[in-house]
PDB file of C-alpha atoms in Angstrom:
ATOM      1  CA  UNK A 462     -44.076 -43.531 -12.753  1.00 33.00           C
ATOM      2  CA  UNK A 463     -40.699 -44.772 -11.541  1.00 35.00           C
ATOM      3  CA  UNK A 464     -40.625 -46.719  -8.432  1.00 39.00           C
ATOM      4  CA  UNK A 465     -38.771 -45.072  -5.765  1.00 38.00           C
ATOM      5  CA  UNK A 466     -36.293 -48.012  -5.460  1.00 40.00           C
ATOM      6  CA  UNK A 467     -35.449 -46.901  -9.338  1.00 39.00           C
ATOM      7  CA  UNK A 468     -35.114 -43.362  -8.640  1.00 34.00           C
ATOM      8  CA  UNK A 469     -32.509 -43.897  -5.480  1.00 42.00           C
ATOM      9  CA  UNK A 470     -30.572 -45.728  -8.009  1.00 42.00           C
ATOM     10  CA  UNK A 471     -30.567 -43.219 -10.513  1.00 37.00           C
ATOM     11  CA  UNK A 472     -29.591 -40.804  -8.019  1.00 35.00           C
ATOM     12  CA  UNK A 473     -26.576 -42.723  -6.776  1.00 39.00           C
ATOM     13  CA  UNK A 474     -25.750 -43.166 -10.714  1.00 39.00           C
ATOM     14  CA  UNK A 475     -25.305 -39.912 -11.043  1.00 38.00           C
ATOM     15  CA  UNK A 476     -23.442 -38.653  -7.826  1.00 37.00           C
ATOM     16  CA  UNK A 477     -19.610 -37.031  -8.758  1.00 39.00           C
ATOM     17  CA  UNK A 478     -16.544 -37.923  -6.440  1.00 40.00           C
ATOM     18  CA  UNK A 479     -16.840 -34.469  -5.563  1.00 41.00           C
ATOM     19  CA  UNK A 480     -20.277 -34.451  -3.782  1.00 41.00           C
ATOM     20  CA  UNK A 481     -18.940 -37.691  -1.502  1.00 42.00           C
ATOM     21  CA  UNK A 482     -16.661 -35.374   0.365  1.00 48.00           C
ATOM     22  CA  UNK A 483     -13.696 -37.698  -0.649  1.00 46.00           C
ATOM     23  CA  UNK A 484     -10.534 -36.606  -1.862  1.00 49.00           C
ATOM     24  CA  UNK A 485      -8.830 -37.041  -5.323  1.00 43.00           C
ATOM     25  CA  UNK A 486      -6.569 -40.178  -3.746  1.00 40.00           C
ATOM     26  CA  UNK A 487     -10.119 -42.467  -2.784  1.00 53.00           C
ATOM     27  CA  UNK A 488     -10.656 -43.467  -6.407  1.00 64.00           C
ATOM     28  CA  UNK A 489     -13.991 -45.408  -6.769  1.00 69.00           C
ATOM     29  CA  UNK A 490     -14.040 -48.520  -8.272  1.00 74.00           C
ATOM     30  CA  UNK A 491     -17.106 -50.326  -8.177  1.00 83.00           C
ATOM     31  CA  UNK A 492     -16.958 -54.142  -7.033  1.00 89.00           C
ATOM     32  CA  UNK A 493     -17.750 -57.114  -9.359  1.00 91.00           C
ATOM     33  CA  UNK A 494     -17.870 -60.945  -8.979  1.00 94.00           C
ATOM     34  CA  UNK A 495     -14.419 -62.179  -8.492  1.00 94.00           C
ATOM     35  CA  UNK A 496     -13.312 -59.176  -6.587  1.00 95.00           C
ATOM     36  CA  UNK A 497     -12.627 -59.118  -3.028  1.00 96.00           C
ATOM     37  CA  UNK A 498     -14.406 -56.992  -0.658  1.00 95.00           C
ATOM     38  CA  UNK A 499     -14.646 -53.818   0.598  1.00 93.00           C
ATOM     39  CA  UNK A 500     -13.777 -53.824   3.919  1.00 95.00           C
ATOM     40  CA  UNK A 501     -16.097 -51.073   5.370  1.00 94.00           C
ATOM     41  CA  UNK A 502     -17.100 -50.028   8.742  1.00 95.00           C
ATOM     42  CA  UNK A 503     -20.355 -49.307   9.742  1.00 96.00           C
ATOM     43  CA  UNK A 504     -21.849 -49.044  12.922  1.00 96.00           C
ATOM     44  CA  UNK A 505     -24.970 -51.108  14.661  1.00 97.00           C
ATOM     45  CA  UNK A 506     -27.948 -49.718  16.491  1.00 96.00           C
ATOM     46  CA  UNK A 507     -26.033 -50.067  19.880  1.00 96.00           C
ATOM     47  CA  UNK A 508     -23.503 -47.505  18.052  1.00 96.00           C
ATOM     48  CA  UNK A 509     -20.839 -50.472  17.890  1.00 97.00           C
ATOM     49  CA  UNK A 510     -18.514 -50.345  15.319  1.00 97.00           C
ATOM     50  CA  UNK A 511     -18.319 -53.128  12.867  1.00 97.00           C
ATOM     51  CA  UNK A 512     -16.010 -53.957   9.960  1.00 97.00           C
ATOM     52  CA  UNK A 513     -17.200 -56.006   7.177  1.00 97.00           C
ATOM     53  CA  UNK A 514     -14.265 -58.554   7.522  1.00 97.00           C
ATOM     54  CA  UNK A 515     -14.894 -59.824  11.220  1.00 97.00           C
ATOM     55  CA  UNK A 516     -17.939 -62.111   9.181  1.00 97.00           C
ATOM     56  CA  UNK A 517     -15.924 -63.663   6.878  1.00 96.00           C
ATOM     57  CA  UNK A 518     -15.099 -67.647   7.305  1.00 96.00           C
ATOM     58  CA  UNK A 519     -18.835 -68.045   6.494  1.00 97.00           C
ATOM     59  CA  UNK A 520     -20.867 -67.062   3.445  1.00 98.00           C
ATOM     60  CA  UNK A 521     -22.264 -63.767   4.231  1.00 98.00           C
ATOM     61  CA  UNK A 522     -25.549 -62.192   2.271  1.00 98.00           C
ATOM     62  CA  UNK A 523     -24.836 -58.539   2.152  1.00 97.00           C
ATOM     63  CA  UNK A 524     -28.063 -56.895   1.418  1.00 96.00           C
ATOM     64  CA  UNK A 525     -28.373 -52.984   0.487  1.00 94.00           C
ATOM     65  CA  UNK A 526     -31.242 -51.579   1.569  1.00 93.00           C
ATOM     66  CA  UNK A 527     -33.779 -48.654   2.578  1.00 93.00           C
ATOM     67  CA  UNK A 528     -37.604 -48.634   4.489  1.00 92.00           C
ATOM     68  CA  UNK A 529     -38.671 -46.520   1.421  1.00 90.00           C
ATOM     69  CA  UNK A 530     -38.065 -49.426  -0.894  1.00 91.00           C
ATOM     70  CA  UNK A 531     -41.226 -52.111  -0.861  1.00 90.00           C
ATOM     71  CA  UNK A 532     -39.176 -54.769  -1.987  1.00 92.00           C
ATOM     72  CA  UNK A 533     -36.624 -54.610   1.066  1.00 92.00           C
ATOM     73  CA  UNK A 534     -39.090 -54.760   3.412  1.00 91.00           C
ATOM     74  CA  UNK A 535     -40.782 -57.369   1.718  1.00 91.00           C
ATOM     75  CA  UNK A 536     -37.469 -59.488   1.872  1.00 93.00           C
ATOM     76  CA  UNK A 537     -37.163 -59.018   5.700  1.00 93.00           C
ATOM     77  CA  UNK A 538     -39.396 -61.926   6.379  1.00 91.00           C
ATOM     78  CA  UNK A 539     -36.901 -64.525   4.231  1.00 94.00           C
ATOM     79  CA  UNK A 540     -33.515 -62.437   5.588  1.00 95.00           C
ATOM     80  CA  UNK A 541     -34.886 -63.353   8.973  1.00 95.00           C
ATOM     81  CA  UNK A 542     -35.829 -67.113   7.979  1.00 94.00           C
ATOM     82  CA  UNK A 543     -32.493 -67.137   6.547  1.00 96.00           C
ATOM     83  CA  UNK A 544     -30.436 -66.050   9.175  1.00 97.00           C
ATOM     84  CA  UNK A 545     -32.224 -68.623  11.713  1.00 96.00           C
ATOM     85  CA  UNK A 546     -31.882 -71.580   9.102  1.00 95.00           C
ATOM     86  CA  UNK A 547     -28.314 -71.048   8.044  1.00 96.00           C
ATOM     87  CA  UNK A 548     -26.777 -69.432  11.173  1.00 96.00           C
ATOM     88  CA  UNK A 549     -23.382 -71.782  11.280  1.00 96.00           C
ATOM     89  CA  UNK A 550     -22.884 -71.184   7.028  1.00 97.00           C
ATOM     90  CA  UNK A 551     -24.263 -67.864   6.595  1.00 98.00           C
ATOM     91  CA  UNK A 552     -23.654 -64.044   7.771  1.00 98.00           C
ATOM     92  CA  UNK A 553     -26.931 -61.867   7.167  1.00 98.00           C
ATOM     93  CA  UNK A 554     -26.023 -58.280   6.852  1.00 98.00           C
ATOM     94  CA  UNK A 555     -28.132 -54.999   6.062  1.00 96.00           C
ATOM     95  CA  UNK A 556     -26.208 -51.887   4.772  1.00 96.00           C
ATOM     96  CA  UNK A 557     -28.836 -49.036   5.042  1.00 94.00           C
ATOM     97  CA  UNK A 558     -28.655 -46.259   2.886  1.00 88.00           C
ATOM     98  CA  UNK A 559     -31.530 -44.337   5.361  1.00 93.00           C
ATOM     99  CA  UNK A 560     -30.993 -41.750   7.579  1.00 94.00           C
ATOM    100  CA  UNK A 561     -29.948 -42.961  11.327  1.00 94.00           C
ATOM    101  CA  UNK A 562     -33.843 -42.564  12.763  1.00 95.00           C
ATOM    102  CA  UNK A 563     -35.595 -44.146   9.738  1.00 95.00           C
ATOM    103  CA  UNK A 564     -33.118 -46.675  10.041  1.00 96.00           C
ATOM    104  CA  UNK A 565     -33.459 -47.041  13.827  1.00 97.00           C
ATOM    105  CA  UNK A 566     -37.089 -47.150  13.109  1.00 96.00           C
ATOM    106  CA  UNK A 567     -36.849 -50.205  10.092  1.00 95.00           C
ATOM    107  CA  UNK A 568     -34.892 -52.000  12.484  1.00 96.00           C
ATOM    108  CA  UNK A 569     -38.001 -52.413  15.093  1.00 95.00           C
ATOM    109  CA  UNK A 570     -40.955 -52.281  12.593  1.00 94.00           C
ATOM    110  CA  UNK A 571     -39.394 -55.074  10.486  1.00 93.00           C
ATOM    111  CA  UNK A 572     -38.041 -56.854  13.851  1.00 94.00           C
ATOM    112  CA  UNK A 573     -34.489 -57.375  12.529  1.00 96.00           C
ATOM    113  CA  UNK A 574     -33.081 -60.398  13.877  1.00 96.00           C
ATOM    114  CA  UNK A 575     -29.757 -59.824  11.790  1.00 97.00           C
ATOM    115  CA  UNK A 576     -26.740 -57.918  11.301  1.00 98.00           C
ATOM    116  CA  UNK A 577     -27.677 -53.912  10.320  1.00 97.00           C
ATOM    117  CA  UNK A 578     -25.435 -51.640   9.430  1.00 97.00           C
ATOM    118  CA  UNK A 579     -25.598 -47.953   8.840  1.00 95.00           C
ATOM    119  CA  UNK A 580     -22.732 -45.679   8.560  1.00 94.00           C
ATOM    120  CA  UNK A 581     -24.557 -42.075   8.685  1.00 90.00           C
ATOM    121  CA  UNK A 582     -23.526 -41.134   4.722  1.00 88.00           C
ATOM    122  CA  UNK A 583     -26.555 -42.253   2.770  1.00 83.00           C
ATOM    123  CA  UNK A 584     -26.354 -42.939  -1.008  1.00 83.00           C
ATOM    124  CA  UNK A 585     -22.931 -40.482  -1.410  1.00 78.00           C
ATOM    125  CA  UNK A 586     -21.219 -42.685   1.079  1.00 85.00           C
ATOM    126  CA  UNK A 587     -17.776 -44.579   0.155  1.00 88.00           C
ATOM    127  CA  UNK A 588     -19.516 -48.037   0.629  1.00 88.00           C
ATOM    128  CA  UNK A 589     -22.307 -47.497  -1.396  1.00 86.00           C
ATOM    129  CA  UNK A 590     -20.464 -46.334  -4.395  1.00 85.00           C
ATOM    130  CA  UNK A 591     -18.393 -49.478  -4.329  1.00 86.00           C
ATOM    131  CA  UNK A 592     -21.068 -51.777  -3.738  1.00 85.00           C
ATOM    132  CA  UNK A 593     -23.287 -49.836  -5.955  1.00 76.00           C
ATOM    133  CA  UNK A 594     -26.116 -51.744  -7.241  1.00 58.00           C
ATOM    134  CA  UNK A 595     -28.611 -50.640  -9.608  1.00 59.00           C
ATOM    135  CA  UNK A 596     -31.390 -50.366  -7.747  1.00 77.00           C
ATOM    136  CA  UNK A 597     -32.739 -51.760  -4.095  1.00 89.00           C
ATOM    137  CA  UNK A 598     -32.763 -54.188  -2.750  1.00 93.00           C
ATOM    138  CA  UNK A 599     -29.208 -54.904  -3.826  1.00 93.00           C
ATOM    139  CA  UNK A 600     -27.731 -58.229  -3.112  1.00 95.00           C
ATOM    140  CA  UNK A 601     -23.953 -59.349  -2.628  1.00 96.00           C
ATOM    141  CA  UNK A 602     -23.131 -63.338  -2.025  1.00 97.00           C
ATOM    142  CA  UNK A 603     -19.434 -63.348  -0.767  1.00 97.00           C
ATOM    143  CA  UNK A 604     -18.016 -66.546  -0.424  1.00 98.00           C
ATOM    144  CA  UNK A 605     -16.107 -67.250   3.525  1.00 97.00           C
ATOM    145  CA  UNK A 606     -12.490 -66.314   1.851  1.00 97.00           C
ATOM    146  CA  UNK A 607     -14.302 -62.378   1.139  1.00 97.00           C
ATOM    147  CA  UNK A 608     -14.781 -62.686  -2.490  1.00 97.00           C
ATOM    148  CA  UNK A 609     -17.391 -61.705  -4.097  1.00 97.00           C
ATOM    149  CA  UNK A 610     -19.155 -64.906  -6.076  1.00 97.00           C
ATOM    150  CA  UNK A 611     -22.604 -63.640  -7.118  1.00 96.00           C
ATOM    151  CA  UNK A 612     -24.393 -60.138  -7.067  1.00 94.00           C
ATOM    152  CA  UNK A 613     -28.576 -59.302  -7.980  1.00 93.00           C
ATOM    153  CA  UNK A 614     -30.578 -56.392  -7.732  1.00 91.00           C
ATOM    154  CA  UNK A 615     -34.348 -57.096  -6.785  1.00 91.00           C
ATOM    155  CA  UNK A 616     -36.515 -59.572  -4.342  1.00 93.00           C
ATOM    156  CA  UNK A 617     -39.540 -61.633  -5.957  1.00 87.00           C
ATOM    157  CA  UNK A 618     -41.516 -63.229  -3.022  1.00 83.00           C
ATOM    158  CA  UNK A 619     -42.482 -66.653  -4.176  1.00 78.00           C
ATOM    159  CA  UNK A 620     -44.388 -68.220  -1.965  1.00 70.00           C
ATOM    160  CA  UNK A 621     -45.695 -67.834   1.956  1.00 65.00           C
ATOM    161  CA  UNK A 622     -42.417 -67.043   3.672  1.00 56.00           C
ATOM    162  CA  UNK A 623     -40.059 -67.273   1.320  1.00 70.00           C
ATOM    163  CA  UNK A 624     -38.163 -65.705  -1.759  1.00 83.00           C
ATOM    164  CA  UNK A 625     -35.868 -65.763  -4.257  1.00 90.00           C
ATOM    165  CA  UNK A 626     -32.657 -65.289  -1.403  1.00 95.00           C
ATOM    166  CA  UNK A 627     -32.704 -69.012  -0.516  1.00 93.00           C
ATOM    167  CA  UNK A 628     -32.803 -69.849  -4.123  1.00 91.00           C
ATOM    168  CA  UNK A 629     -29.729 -67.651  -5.109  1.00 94.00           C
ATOM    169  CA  UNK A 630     -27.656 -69.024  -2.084  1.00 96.00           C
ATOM    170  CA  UNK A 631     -28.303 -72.826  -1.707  1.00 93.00           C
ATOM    171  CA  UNK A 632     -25.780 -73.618  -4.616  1.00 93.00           C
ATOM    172  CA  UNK A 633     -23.056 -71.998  -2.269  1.00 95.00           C
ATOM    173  CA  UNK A 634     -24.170 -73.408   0.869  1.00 94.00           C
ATOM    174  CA  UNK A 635     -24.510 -76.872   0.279  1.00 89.00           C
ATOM    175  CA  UNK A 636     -20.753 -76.950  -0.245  1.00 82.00           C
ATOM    176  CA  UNK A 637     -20.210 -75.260   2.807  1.00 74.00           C
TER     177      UNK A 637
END
């Protein structure tokens, strides 16, 4: 049996322009390293809006996510380490695919101490077709100029408080 982390990204593989509710004109490219960034919006659990590009000027870890995906909340425990340790190099952010309550909800039961985002359009949303990883969690390294230097799918816990997160972004932020 597929986990469900597999089967949300199979679903978002398969999702036309059409069902997004975009027009013909918002052509979909999907970001790679080297590429700048999308510059969404999204909005916070105080409703405030946020655009992607107000965190740039440090390295930001953009991290795609959903409660229904064990390996997201597994991460939360690092993201929050991370966010503590690193707070004058580093930008945490969570893009949730979830709807607003089990978002809401994630946010409290996983006591977010970071940046999360949500912008109410799920999997067929504009941002998550750009930043479309294959699976969750989905991970985006962006360097403080907003380019894109290093993307991952997955989290592998590897020892008592922390992960593989650290390990992916110390090469960046001992230059910082």
């Amino acid at each position: 049996m597929m986990s469900p982390a597999v089967l949300c990204a199979q679903a978002s593989s398969k999702i036309s322009d059409k069902s997004t509710g975009l027009k013909n004109t918002d052509k979909i490219v999907e970001l790679k390293v080297g590429d700048k960034i999308y510059d969404f919006e999204a909005y916070d659990a105080t409703d405030k809006l946020h655009k992607l590009s107000s965190y740039t000027g440090k390295f930001i870890l953009l991290d795609f996510s959903s409660v229904h995906c064990g390996p997201c909340v597994t991460s939360a425990d690092e993201l929050r380490m991370l966010t503590k340790k690193y707070k004058n190099k580093l930008n945490v952010i969570t893009f949730s695919a979830d709807k607003k309550a089990e978002w809401l909800k994630g946010i409290k039961d996983e006591k977010v101490t970071w940046v999360s985002l949500n912008d109410g359009t799920g999997l067929r949303g504009k941002t998550m077709l750009k930043y479309r990883a294959p699976g969750f969690p989905g991970f985006y390294i962006i360097s403080p100029q907003g380019v894109i230097v290093e993307t991952w799918t997955g989290y592998e816990k590897l020892k008592k408080g922390t992960g593989d997160l650290e390990k992916h972004l110390i090469k960046y932020l001992k230059k910082a």
